[in-house]
mmCIF file of C-alpha atoms in Angstrom:
data_model
loop_
_atom_site.group_PDB
_atom_site.id
_atom_site.type_symbol
_atom_site.label_atom_id
_atom_site.label_comp_id
_atom_site.label_asym_id
_atom_site.label_seq_id
_atom_site.Cartn_x
_atom_site.Cartn_y
_atom_site.Cartn_z
ATOM 1 C CA MET A 1 -30.503 61.925 -23.248
ATOM 2 C CA ILE A 2 -29.485 59.062 -25.512
ATOM 3 C CA SER A 3 -32.470 56.963 -26.597
ATOM 4 C CA LEU A 4 -32.232 53.686 -24.701
ATOM 5 C CA ASP A 5 -32.785 51.654 -27.848
ATOM 6 C CA LYS A 6 -29.606 53.238 -29.224
ATOM 7 C CA ALA A 7 -27.501 52.663 -26.112
ATOM 8 C CA GLU A 8 -24.738 50.156 -26.849
ATOM 9 C CA ILE A 9 -23.035 47.895 -24.321
ATOM 10 C CA MET A 10 -19.547 47.014 -25.589
ATOM 11 C CA ALA A 11 -17.991 43.921 -24.027
ATOM 12 C CA PRO A 12 -14.304 42.967 -23.779
ATOM 13 C CA VAL A 13 -13.246 39.703 -25.411
ATOM 14 C CA GLY A 14 -9.997 37.792 -25.001
ATOM 15 C CA SER A 15 -11.142 34.287 -25.944
ATOM 16 C CA PHE A 16 -13.944 32.460 -27.703
ATOM 17 C CA GLU A 17 -15.331 31.622 -24.244
ATOM 18 C CA SER A 18 -15.592 35.347 -23.488
ATOM 19 C CA LEU A 19 -17.065 36.010 -26.929
ATOM 20 C CA ALA A 20 -19.837 33.475 -26.355
ATOM 21 C CA ALA A 21 -20.381 34.739 -22.803
ATOM 22 C CA SER A 22 -20.738 38.346 -23.955
ATOM 23 C CA ILE A 23 -23.197 37.452 -26.721
ATOM 24 C CA HIS A 24 -25.353 35.281 -24.448
ATOM 25 C CA ALA A 25 -25.322 38.017 -21.794
ATOM 26 C CA GLY A 26 -26.746 40.557 -24.237
ATOM 27 C CA ALA A 27 -23.785 42.650 -25.405
ATOM 28 C CA ASP A 28 -24.451 44.855 -28.422
ATOM 29 C CA SER A 29 -20.817 44.843 -29.534
ATOM 30 C CA VAL A 30 -17.474 43.294 -28.628
ATOM 31 C CA TYR A 31 -13.901 44.535 -28.878
ATOM 32 C CA PHE A 32 -10.705 42.497 -28.954
ATOM 33 C CA GLY A 33 -7.073 42.523 -30.032
ATOM 34 C CA VAL A 34 -4.882 40.210 -32.045
ATOM 35 C CA THR A 35 -1.399 39.179 -30.973
ATOM 36 C CA GLN A 36 0.287 42.434 -32.047
ATOM 37 C CA LEU A 37 -0.209 46.196 -31.861
ATOM 38 C CA ASN A 38 -2.786 46.438 -29.091
ATOM 39 C CA MET A 39 -2.509 47.794 -25.559
ATOM 40 C CA ARG A 40 -3.101 44.362 -24.007
ATOM 41 C CA ALA A 41 -0.710 42.469 -26.291
ATOM 42 C CA LYS A 42 1.337 41.175 -23.336
ATOM 43 C CA ALA A 43 -1.146 41.531 -20.502
ATOM 44 C CA ALA A 44 -4.202 39.663 -21.761
ATOM 45 C CA HIS A 45 -5.438 36.851 -23.935
ATOM 46 C CA ASN A 46 -5.674 37.827 -27.583
ATOM 47 C CA MET A 47 -7.189 36.441 -30.736
ATOM 48 C CA THR A 48 -5.201 35.821 -33.926
ATOM 49 C CA LEU A 49 -5.640 37.139 -37.452
ATOM 50 C CA THR A 50 -6.883 33.728 -38.538
ATOM 51 C CA ASP A 51 -9.684 33.978 -35.937
ATOM 52 C CA LEU A 52 -11.230 37.123 -37.439
ATOM 53 C CA ASP A 53 -13.512 35.390 -39.956
ATOM 54 C CA LYS A 54 -14.911 33.141 -37.225
ATOM 55 C CA ILE A 55 -15.333 36.009 -34.749
ATOM 56 C CA ALA A 56 -17.226 38.119 -37.275
ATOM 57 C CA GLN A 57 -19.485 35.240 -38.268
ATOM 58 C CA ILE A 58 -20.336 34.234 -34.688
ATOM 59 C CA ALA A 59 -21.003 37.816 -33.607
ATOM 60 C CA HIS A 60 -22.900 38.933 -36.700
ATOM 61 C CA ASP A 61 -25.131 35.848 -36.585
ATOM 62 C CA SER A 62 -26.329 37.212 -33.224
ATOM 63 C CA GLY A 63 -26.551 40.837 -34.371
ATOM 64 C CA VAL A 64 -23.443 41.844 -32.409
ATOM 65 C CA LYS A 65 -20.897 44.307 -33.839
ATOM 66 C CA THR A 66 -17.161 43.614 -33.816
ATOM 67 C CA TYR A 67 -14.346 46.083 -33.167
ATOM 68 C CA LEU A 68 -10.648 45.256 -33.509
ATOM 69 C CA VAL A 69 -8.202 47.179 -31.324
ATOM 70 C CA VAL A 70 -5.019 48.491 -32.995
ATOM 71 C CA ASN A 71 -4.229 51.091 -30.374
ATOM 72 C CA THR A 72 -0.485 51.160 -29.685
ATOM 73 C CA LEU A 73 2.083 53.719 -30.715
ATOM 74 C CA LEU A 74 3.443 52.736 -34.116
ATOM 75 C CA TYR A 75 7.038 52.983 -35.301
ATOM 76 C CA ASP A 76 8.038 52.879 -38.954
ATOM 77 C CA HIS A 77 8.695 49.152 -38.837
ATOM 78 C CA ASP A 78 5.152 48.569 -37.481
ATOM 79 C CA THR A 79 3.267 50.059 -40.409
ATOM 80 C CA VAL A 80 3.506 46.967 -42.616
ATOM 81 C CA VAL A 81 2.074 44.813 -39.812
ATOM 82 C CA MET A 82 -0.602 47.428 -39.073
ATOM 83 C CA ARG A 83 -1.746 47.441 -42.702
ATOM 84 C CA LYS A 84 -1.892 43.653 -42.782
ATOM 85 C CA ILE A 85 -4.036 43.622 -39.624
ATOM 86 C CA VAL A 86 -6.410 46.292 -40.952
ATOM 87 C CA ASP A 87 -6.644 44.659 -44.393
ATOM 88 C CA THR A 88 -7.454 41.305 -42.821
ATOM 89 C CA ALA A 89 -10.072 42.912 -40.563
ATOM 90 C CA LYS A 90 -11.776 44.536 -43.535
ATOM 91 C CA ALA A 91 -11.724 41.307 -45.540
ATOM 92 C CA SER A 92 -13.211 39.479 -42.529
ATOM 93 C CA ASP A 93 -16.070 41.998 -42.249
ATOM 94 C CA ILE A 94 -14.983 43.356 -38.857
ATOM 95 C CA ASP A 95 -17.128 46.445 -38.216
ATOM 96 C CA ALA A 96 -14.441 48.923 -37.158
ATOM 97 C CA ILE A 97 -10.888 49.453 -35.939
ATOM 98 C CA ILE A 98 -10.185 51.215 -32.634
ATOM 99 C CA ALA A 99 -7.004 53.223 -33.272
ATOM 100 C CA PHE A 100 -4.581 55.520 -31.471
ATOM 101 C CA ASP A 101 -1.796 56.257 -33.943
ATOM 102 C CA PHE A 102 -2.568 58.630 -36.834
ATOM 103 C CA ALA A 103 -0.843 56.237 -39.236
ATOM 104 C CA CYS A 104 -3.549 53.677 -38.501
ATOM 105 C CA VAL A 105 -6.319 56.285 -38.681
ATOM 106 C CA ASN A 106 -5.011 57.511 -42.029
ATOM 107 C CA TYR A 107 -4.751 54.016 -43.487
ATOM 108 C CA CYS A 108 -8.275 53.116 -42.352
ATOM 109 C CA ASN A 109 -9.558 56.257 -44.070
ATOM 110 C CA LEU A 110 -7.638 55.426 -47.262
ATOM 111 C CA ILE A 111 -9.181 51.958 -47.606
ATOM 112 C CA LYS A 112 -12.577 53.102 -46.243
ATOM 113 C CA MET A 113 -12.403 50.952 -43.125
ATOM 114 C CA PRO A 114 -14.477 52.461 -40.279
ATOM 115 C CA VAL A 115 -12.228 53.613 -37.433
ATOM 116 C CA HIS A 116 -12.977 54.805 -33.893
ATOM 117 C CA MET A 117 -10.711 57.117 -31.904
ATOM 118 C CA SER A 118 -9.186 55.468 -28.821
ATOM 119 C CA VAL A 119 -9.338 56.931 -25.316
ATOM 120 C CA GLN A 120 -5.572 57.476 -25.563
ATOM 121 C CA PHE A 121 -6.185 60.515 -27.758
ATOM 122 C CA SER A 122 -7.475 62.221 -24.560
ATOM 123 C CA ILE A 123 -10.322 63.889 -26.459
ATOM 124 C CA SER A 124 -11.532 66.462 -23.955
ATOM 125 C CA ASN A 125 -13.399 69.211 -25.856
ATOM 126 C CA TYR A 126 -15.821 69.792 -28.716
ATOM 127 C CA GLU A 127 -13.285 71.302 -31.116
ATOM 128 C CA THR A 128 -11.191 68.136 -30.952
ATOM 129 C CA VAL A 129 -14.310 66.071 -31.647
ATOM 130 C CA GLU A 130 -14.997 68.380 -34.596
ATOM 131 C CA PHE A 131 -11.477 67.761 -35.920
ATOM 132 C CA PHE A 132 -11.817 63.982 -35.661
ATOM 133 C CA ALA A 133 -15.250 64.039 -37.347
ATOM 134 C CA ARG A 134 -13.362 64.194 -40.661
ATOM 135 C CA HIS A 135 -11.893 60.785 -39.891
ATOM 136 C CA THR A 136 -14.436 58.929 -37.774
ATOM 137 C CA ASN A 137 -18.012 58.676 -36.586
ATOM 138 C CA ARG A 138 -17.125 57.759 -32.986
ATOM 139 C CA VAL A 139 -14.776 59.054 -30.315
ATOM 140 C CA VAL A 140 -13.921 57.614 -26.919
ATOM 141 C CA LEU A 141 -13.760 60.613 -24.611
ATOM 142 C CA ALA A 142 -10.956 61.092 -22.096
ATOM 143 C CA ARG A 143 -11.652 59.223 -18.867
ATOM 144 C CA GLU A 144 -10.841 62.384 -16.907
ATOM 145 C CA LEU A 145 -13.977 64.259 -18.033
ATOM 146 C CA ASN A 146 -16.898 64.692 -15.667
ATOM 147 C CA LEU A 147 -20.565 64.436 -16.624
ATOM 148 C CA GLU A 148 -20.977 68.183 -17.040
ATOM 149 C CA GLN A 149 -18.079 68.328 -19.508
ATOM 150 C CA ILE A 150 -19.407 65.330 -21.455
ATOM 151 C CA ARG A 151 -22.853 66.914 -21.545
ATOM 152 C CA ALA A 152 -21.412 70.161 -22.929
ATOM 153 C CA ILE A 153 -19.652 68.285 -25.754
ATOM 154 C CA TYR A 154 -22.800 66.317 -26.594
ATOM 155 C CA HIS A 155 -24.902 69.502 -26.568
ATOM 156 C CA GLN A 156 -22.630 71.097 -29.157
ATOM 157 C CA ILE A 157 -22.660 67.941 -31.296
ATOM 158 C CA THR A 158 -26.462 67.951 -31.426
ATOM 159 C CA GLN A 159 -26.799 71.731 -31.673
ATOM 160 C CA ASN A 160 -24.392 71.899 -34.611
ATOM 161 C CA GLN A 161 -25.566 68.584 -36.090
ATOM 162 C CA LEU A 162 -21.944 67.455 -36.278
ATOM 163 C CA MET A 163 -21.751 64.516 -38.659
ATOM 164 C CA GLY A 164 -18.923 62.021 -38.801
ATOM 165 C CA ASN A 165 -17.245 60.688 -41.909
ATOM 166 C CA GLU A 166 -19.913 57.994 -42.301
ATOM 167 C CA GLY A 167 -22.718 60.557 -42.453
ATOM 168 C CA ARG A 168 -24.163 59.940 -38.971
ATOM 169 C CA LEU A 169 -24.277 62.224 -35.964
ATOM 170 C CA MET A 170 -21.009 61.894 -34.035
ATOM 171 C CA GLU A 171 -21.195 59.204 -31.357
ATOM 172 C CA ILE A 172 -19.715 59.396 -27.858
ATOM 173 C CA GLU A 173 -18.200 56.323 -26.226
ATOM 174 C CA ALA A 174 -17.059 56.236 -22.596
ATOM 175 C CA PHE A 175 -15.737 53.694 -20.125
ATOM 176 C CA ALA A 176 -18.547 52.493 -17.868
ATOM 177 C CA HIS A 177 -16.864 49.707 -15.891
ATOM 178 C CA GLY A 178 -13.507 48.079 -15.254
ATOM 179 C CA ALA A 179 -9.869 48.790 -14.508
ATOM 180 C CA LEU A 180 -8.603 52.356 -14.401
ATOM 181 C CA CYS A 181 -4.993 53.339 -15.109
ATOM 182 C CA VAL A 182 -3.547 55.971 -12.793
ATOM 183 C CA ALA A 183 -2.019 57.731 -15.833
ATOM 184 C CA GLN A 184 -3.770 60.257 -18.070
ATOM 185 C CA SER A 185 -6.122 58.258 -20.321
ATOM 186 C CA GLY A 186 -3.923 55.194 -19.894
ATOM 187 C CA ARG A 187 -0.755 56.673 -21.414
ATOM 188 C CA CYS A 188 1.640 55.479 -18.714
ATOM 189 C CA TRP A 189 5.457 55.544 -18.925
ATOM 190 C CA MET A 190 6.201 53.901 -15.579
ATOM 191 C CA SER A 191 6.671 50.396 -16.989
ATOM 192 C CA LEU A 192 9.018 51.700 -19.688
ATOM 193 C CA TYR A 193 11.037 53.677 -17.135
ATOM 194 C CA THR A 194 11.479 50.807 -14.663
ATOM 195 C CA ASP A 195 11.522 47.733 -16.921
ATOM 196 C CA ASN A 196 12.097 49.028 -20.455
ATOM 197 C CA SER A 197 8.684 47.545 -21.246
ATOM 198 C CA SER A 198 6.348 50.109 -22.783
ATOM 199 C CA ALA A 199 2.684 50.184 -21.800
ATOM 200 C CA ASN A 200 2.045 52.269 -24.899
ATOM 201 C CA ARG A 201 3.350 49.370 -26.962
ATOM 202 C CA GLY A 202 1.134 46.801 -25.235
ATOM 203 C CA ALA A 203 3.707 45.569 -22.700
ATOM 204 C CA CYS A 204 2.648 47.150 -19.397
ATOM 205 C CA ARG A 205 4.154 45.402 -16.348
ATOM 206 C CA GLN A 206 1.346 46.686 -14.081
ATOM 207 C CA ASN A 207 3.829 48.408 -11.752
ATOM 208 C CA CYS A 208 1.055 50.577 -10.355
ATOM 209 C CA ARG A 209 -0.623 47.537 -8.801
ATOM 210 C CA ALA A 210 2.294 46.838 -6.427
ATOM 211 C CA LYS A 211 2.853 48.090 -2.861
ATOM 212 C CA TYR A 212 4.980 51.210 -2.341
ATOM 213 C CA LYS A 213 6.591 53.091 0.532
ATOM 214 C CA ILE A 214 7.244 56.822 0.753
ATOM 215 C CA THR A 215 10.783 57.462 1.999
ATOM 216 C CA ASP A 216 12.680 60.711 2.573
ATOM 217 C CA VAL A 217 15.888 60.249 0.556
ATOM 218 C CA ASP A 218 17.893 62.670 2.739
ATOM 219 C CA THR A 219 16.933 61.319 6.155
ATOM 220 C CA GLY A 220 15.750 57.810 5.373
ATOM 221 C CA ASN A 221 12.527 58.496 7.265
ATOM 222 C CA GLU A 222 9.545 56.562 5.983
ATOM 223 C CA LEU A 223 6.111 58.175 5.948
ATOM 224 C CA VAL A 224 3.255 56.175 7.391
ATOM 225 C CA VAL A 225 0.461 55.741 4.840
ATOM 226 C CA ASP A 226 -2.810 53.940 5.397
ATOM 227 C CA ASN A 227 -2.636 52.151 2.047
ATOM 228 C CA HIS A 228 0.526 50.885 0.353
ATOM 229 C CA TYR A 229 -1.304 50.591 -2.980
ATOM 230 C CA ILE A 230 -1.018 54.326 -3.543
ATOM 231 C CA LEU A 231 -0.755 54.064 -7.349
ATOM 232 C CA SER A 232 -3.373 51.370 -7.919
ATOM 233 C CA ALA A 233 -6.637 53.047 -8.863
ATOM 234 C CA ALA A 234 -9.889 51.312 -8.024
ATOM 235 C CA ASP A 235 -12.100 50.080 -10.849
ATOM 236 C CA ILE A 236 -14.570 52.372 -12.570
ATOM 237 C CA CYS A 237 -18.184 51.518 -11.768
ATOM 238 C CA THR A 238 -21.041 53.629 -13.124
ATOM 239 C CA ILE A 239 -23.959 51.331 -12.340
ATOM 240 C CA ASP A 240 -25.265 53.780 -9.733
ATOM 241 C CA ILE A 241 -25.069 56.795 -12.092
ATOM 242 C CA LEU A 242 -25.957 54.997 -15.321
ATOM 243 C CA ASP A 243 -29.005 57.173 -15.929
ATOM 244 C CA GLN A 244 -26.845 60.298 -15.562
ATOM 245 C CA LEU A 245 -24.216 58.894 -17.925
ATOM 246 C CA LEU A 246 -26.870 58.355 -20.599
ATOM 247 C CA GLN A 247 -28.355 61.794 -19.960
ATOM 248 C CA SER A 248 -24.936 63.337 -20.545
ATOM 249 C CA GLY A 249 -24.929 61.991 -24.112
ATOM 250 C CA VAL A 250 -22.864 58.816 -23.820
ATOM 251 C CA GLN A 251 -24.182 56.329 -26.369
ATOM 252 C CA VAL A 252 -21.645 53.522 -26.035
ATOM 253 C CA LEU A 253 -20.937 52.021 -22.602
ATOM 254 C CA LYS A 254 -17.522 50.389 -22.754
ATOM 255 C CA ILE A 255 -16.629 47.629 -20.306
ATOM 256 C CA GLU A 256 -12.908 47.165 -19.641
ATOM 257 C CA GLY A 257 -11.497 43.675 -19.114
ATOM 258 C CA ARG A 258 -10.037 41.866 -22.127
ATOM 259 C CA GLY A 259 -7.808 39.970 -19.710
ATOM 260 C CA ARG A 260 -10.595 39.005 -17.340
ATOM 261 C CA SER A 261 -12.605 35.797 -17.171
ATOM 262 C CA PRO A 262 -15.723 34.799 -19.149
ATOM 263 C CA GLU A 263 -17.836 34.913 -15.985
ATOM 264 C CA TYR A 264 -16.638 38.483 -15.344
ATOM 265 C CA VAL A 265 -17.723 39.474 -18.851
ATOM 266 C CA SER A 266 -21.058 37.691 -18.490
ATOM 267 C CA THR A 267 -21.870 39.119 -15.060
ATOM 268 C CA VAL A 268 -20.955 42.710 -15.902
ATOM 269 C CA VAL A 269 -22.791 42.733 -19.244
ATOM 270 C CA LYS A 270 -25.909 41.142 -17.731
ATOM 271 C CA THR A 271 -25.911 43.596 -14.835
ATOM 272 C CA TYR A 272 -25.590 46.703 -16.992
ATOM 273 C CA LYS A 273 -28.187 45.298 -19.394
ATOM 274 C CA LYS A 274 -30.607 44.795 -16.491
ATOM 275 C CA ALA A 275 -29.984 48.363 -15.358
ATOM 276 C CA LEU A 276 -30.747 49.721 -18.842
ATOM 277 C CA VAL A 277 -34.015 47.780 -18.919
ATOM 278 C CA ASP A 278 -34.939 49.073 -15.461
ATOM 279 C CA ILE A 279 -34.170 52.662 -16.505
ATOM 280 C CA GLU A 280 -36.450 52.254 -19.521
ATOM 281 C CA LYS A 281 -39.239 50.793 -17.345
ATOM 282 C CA GLY A 282 -38.865 53.499 -14.687
ATOM 283 C CA GLU A 283 -37.735 50.905 -12.141
ATOM 284 C CA TYR A 284 -34.137 52.077 -11.665
ATOM 285 C CA THR A 285 -34.171 52.536 -7.879
ATOM 286 C CA LYS A 286 -31.668 52.663 -5.018
ATOM 287 C CA GLU A 287 -32.787 49.192 -4.008
ATOM 288 C CA LYS A 288 -32.125 47.869 -7.508
ATOM 289 C CA VAL A 289 -28.705 49.556 -7.558
ATOM 290 C CA LYS A 290 -27.785 47.689 -4.356
ATOM 291 C CA GLU A 291 -28.673 44.420 -6.103
ATOM 292 C CA TYR A 292 -26.573 45.361 -9.134
ATOM 293 C CA MET A 293 -23.621 46.172 -6.890
ATOM 294 C CA LYS A 294 -23.801 42.805 -5.122
ATOM 295 C CA ASP A 295 -23.668 41.049 -8.483
ATOM 296 C CA LEU A 296 -20.727 43.146 -9.712
ATOM 297 C CA GLU A 297 -18.805 42.569 -6.487
ATOM 298 C CA LYS A 298 -18.962 38.793 -7.027
ATOM 299 C CA VAL A 299 -16.499 38.941 -9.927
ATOM 300 C CA PHE A 300 -12.987 40.336 -10.308
ATOM 301 C CA ASN A 301 -12.589 43.891 -9.051
ATOM 302 C CA ARG A 302 -9.908 45.907 -7.320
ATOM 303 C CA LYS A 303 -12.612 47.860 -5.446
ATOM 304 C CA LEU A 304 -15.495 49.594 -7.180
ATOM 305 C CA SER A 305 -15.246 53.367 -7.247
ATOM 306 C CA HIS A 306 -18.914 54.342 -7.703
ATOM 307 C CA GLY A 307 -18.582 56.903 -10.476
ATOM 308 C CA ASN A 308 -15.605 58.824 -9.054
ATOM 309 C CA TYR A 309 -14.519 61.612 -11.400
ATOM 310 C CA TYR A 310 -17.642 61.404 -13.605
ATOM 311 C CA LEU A 311 -19.350 63.206 -10.740
ATOM 312 C CA GLY A 312 -16.644 65.871 -10.625
ATOM 313 C CA LYS A 313 -15.197 64.542 -7.383
ATOM 314 C CA GLU A 314 -11.564 63.926 -6.521
ATOM 315 C CA ILE A 315 -10.270 60.512 -7.492
ATOM 316 C CA GLY A 316 -9.810 59.257 -3.956
ATOM 317 C CA ALA A 317 -10.614 55.637 -4.644
ATOM 318 C CA TYR A 318 -7.583 53.361 -4.647
ATOM 319 C CA SER A 319 -7.328 49.613 -4.353
ATOM 320 C CA ASP A 320 -6.192 48.070 -1.079
ATOM 321 C CA VAL A 321 -5.278 44.645 -2.477
ATOM 322 C CA TYR A 322 -2.870 43.375 -5.123
ATOM 323 C CA GLY A 323 -5.408 41.144 -6.847
ATOM 324 C CA SER A 324 -9.160 40.938 -6.633
ATOM 325 C CA ARG A 325 -11.733 41.866 -3.997
ATOM 326 C CA ALA A 326 -14.336 39.581 -5.580
ATOM 327 C CA THR A 327 -16.756 38.191 -3.006
ATOM 328 C CA HIS A 328 -16.956 34.847 -4.823
ATOM 329 C CA GLU A 329 -14.439 32.468 -6.403
ATOM 330 C CA LYS A 330 -14.626 29.451 -8.684
ATOM 331 C CA GLU A 331 -13.019 26.042 -8.211
ATOM 332 C CA PHE A 332 -12.416 23.667 -11.119
ATOM 333 C CA ILE A 333 -14.157 20.294 -10.818
ATOM 334 C CA GLY A 334 -14.142 18.513 -14.166
ATOM 335 C CA ARG A 335 -15.281 18.442 -17.800
ATOM 336 C CA VAL A 336 -18.495 17.584 -19.602
ATOM 337 C CA VAL A 337 -18.420 14.157 -21.266
ATOM 338 C CA HIS A 338 -22.035 14.081 -22.474
ATOM 339 C CA TYR A 339 -25.216 16.136 -22.651
ATOM 340 C CA PHE A 340 -28.723 14.656 -22.828
ATOM 341 C CA PRO A 341 -30.831 17.278 -24.667
ATOM 342 C CA LYS A 342 -34.255 15.665 -24.142
ATOM 343 C CA VAL A 343 -33.971 15.928 -20.362
ATOM 344 C CA ASN A 344 -31.462 18.838 -20.086
ATOM 345 C CA VAL A 345 -28.955 16.766 -18.135
ATOM 346 C CA ALA A 346 -25.171 17.190 -18.148
ATOM 347 C CA GLU A 347 -22.767 14.324 -17.493
ATOM 348 C CA ILE A 348 -19.388 15.272 -16.024
ATOM 349 C CA LYS A 349 -16.255 13.336 -15.091
ATOM 350 C CA ILE A 350 -14.825 14.798 -11.876
ATOM 351 C CA ASP A 351 -11.096 15.456 -12.258
ATOM 352 C CA THR A 352 -10.449 17.063 -8.874
ATOM 353 C CA GLY A 353 -12.133 18.255 -5.709
ATOM 354 C CA GLU A 354 -15.638 17.562 -4.476
ATOM 355 C CA ILE A 355 -19.134 18.645 -5.442
ATOM 356 C CA LYS A 356 -22.400 18.283 -3.565
ATOM 357 C CA LYS A 357 -26.112 18.873 -3.807
ATOM 358 C CA GLY A 358 -26.885 22.555 -3.258
ATOM 359 C CA ASP A 359 -23.610 23.814 -4.766
ATOM 360 C CA ASN A 360 -23.687 26.702 -7.211
ATOM 361 C CA PHE A 361 -22.113 25.662 -10.497
ATOM 362 C CA LEU A 362 -20.570 27.381 -13.503
ATOM 363 C CA PHE A 363 -19.870 25.911 -16.936
ATOM 364 C CA ILE A 364 -17.424 27.652 -19.295
ATOM 365 C CA GLY A 365 -16.966 26.720 -22.939
ATOM 366 C CA ALA A 366 -16.010 28.232 -26.293
ATOM 367 C CA THR A 367 -19.561 27.883 -27.648
ATOM 368 C CA THR A 368 -21.471 27.689 -24.373
ATOM 369 C CA GLY A 369 -19.897 30.834 -22.970
ATOM 370 C CA THR A 370 -21.011 30.650 -19.353
ATOM 371 C CA LEU A 371 -23.915 28.806 -17.773
ATOM 372 C CA GLU A 372 -24.698 29.141 -14.077
ATOM 373 C CA GLY A 373 -27.106 27.392 -11.773
ATOM 374 C CA LYS A 374 -27.603 25.404 -8.585
ATOM 375 C CA ILE A 375 -27.497 21.623 -8.190
ATOM 376 C CA THR A 376 -30.925 20.580 -6.923
ATOM 377 C CA GLU A 377 -30.443 16.852 -7.505
ATOM 378 C CA LEU A 378 -27.172 14.980 -7.973
ATOM 379 C CA HIS A 379 -26.567 11.506 -9.396
ATOM 380 C CA VAL A 380 -23.317 9.538 -9.151
ATOM 381 C CA ASP A 381 -22.949 6.594 -11.526
ATOM 382 C CA GLY A 382 -26.720 6.691 -12.036
ATOM 383 C CA LYS A 383 -27.637 6.714 -8.326
ATOM 384 C CA THR A 384 -28.973 9.629 -6.274
ATOM 385 C CA SER A 385 -26.255 11.057 -4.044
ATOM 386 C CA GLU A 386 -25.558 13.999 -1.754
ATOM 387 C CA CYS A 387 -21.955 14.456 -2.915
ATOM 388 C CA ALA A 388 -19.287 13.247 -5.332
ATOM 389 C CA SER A 389 -15.506 13.368 -5.610
ATOM 390 C CA ARG A 390 -12.569 12.765 -7.943
ATOM 391 C CA GLY A 391 -13.089 9.956 -10.441
ATOM 392 C CA ASP A 392 -16.896 9.926 -10.132
ATOM 393 C CA LEU A 393 -19.189 10.247 -13.142
ATOM 394 C CA ILE A 394 -22.000 12.624 -12.191
ATOM 395 C CA THR A 395 -25.190 13.943 -13.775
ATOM 396 C CA PHE A 396 -27.489 16.842 -12.912
ATOM 397 C CA LYS A 397 -30.039 19.047 -14.628
ATOM 398 C CA VAL A 398 -29.030 22.300 -16.337
ATOM 399 C CA SER A 399 -31.110 25.127 -17.785
ATOM 400 C CA ASP A 400 -29.480 25.131 -21.210
ATOM 401 C CA ARG A 401 -27.226 23.105 -23.446
ATOM 402 C CA VAL A 402 -23.622 22.400 -22.480
ATOM 403 C CA ARG A 403 -21.013 20.764 -24.682
ATOM 404 C CA ILE A 404 -18.355 18.063 -24.477
ATOM 405 C CA ASN A 405 -15.160 19.396 -22.843
ATOM 406 C CA ASP A 406 -16.907 22.407 -21.296
ATOM 407 C CA LYS A 407 -15.279 23.024 -17.919
ATOM 408 C CA LEU A 408 -17.324 22.701 -14.736
ATOM 409 C CA TYR A 409 -16.613 24.842 -11.676
ATOM 410 C CA ILE A 410 -18.312 25.275 -8.342
ATOM 411 C CA VAL A 411 -18.737 28.863 -7.187
ATOM 412 C CA LYS A 412 -18.152 29.600 -3.524
ATOM 413 C CA LYS A 413 -18.309 32.695 -1.391
ATOM 414 C CA LYS A 414 -14.898 33.863 -0.229
ATOM 415 C CA ASN A 415 -14.326 34.130 3.495
ATOM 416 C CA LYS A 416 -12.368 37.338 2.886
ATOM 417 C CA TYR A 417 -10.394 38.760 -0.001
ATOM 418 C CA GLN A 418 -6.654 38.354 0.331
ATOM 419 C CA ASN A 419 -4.718 41.535 1.154
ATOM 420 C CA THR A 420 -1.183 40.590 0.118
#
């Protein structure tokens, strides 16, 4: 089993708000892309090359590692851009590149930039890990492996003392939570086939998330299926088998979601961090797992699959909605105009909607990250009040500092997720 003090929670980042949220939530590392040559180039928020210095400084000041994703297929005309991205990352003190194309791997090796092997390599056996050990110290294993197969690879790594190119024992990274592509290790061609928009070039159109019918071409007969989202896989969730995942030899727990919100990042990182602490304390119980699941279900998810193939079971978990099944949603209210540090009070100008005493609130900001709480006492224009609406200037206590222009939301329970 991986020593818990060496277990690494890797958080997805698509904005400075998400970066701050992941750090405050307790992430050990973050991964992100810039505007080109990453698998979420068109489908998510991305940083820019000019952001890399700032990202590295913010993360490293908190002891958090930084990984830049350069994981698309590369054509000849891409190599100049790839080298510029990698050179800039090295100069900015980014900790490693996550790569898919051998051209990127080779260049990282040439300039001695640490590089990790992407899941798209579909690394599924020890001999492939042994091959990549010449080029890297970390591999992301294929998402199709079960725990027994992961354990067998880890056993051979430790038995043979397989060292990577940085002189450390080879490290195993695996996806612990988030969206799952229906294609083998994410290498889908459906978007290219239907829209001439290649997922392997960072331009996936998310065709798999749509509704589909099954029709007999010869007769025109349509088959009745109980779920039209027959290509939309449910999200990976390993919170209920986290101890088994660690026992199998997985050292790095990767959370998917570079296109998801700061509160998603914060909630998922916090929840997995709590689970790791409970495992270490011997308090990882079925009751605790139920609590973790309730927290994870509050934020964006297409249905949580509870370990699916990691347990060697058939992948029978598919989404039944186009968007999210989150049990809670946020509603924008206004922005912070002042913060009073001596009394921990935030002052907000309400731009839209209503807010009242007892509401659950959420602040989001580039430095603040996320800050949640409940309004126990509300003041409008300096007077105690039960509620407030558009145009009002309100104040209430918060548990930590917020900043001017941070956005304020109220968080409400959904009546029911929308099946559209």
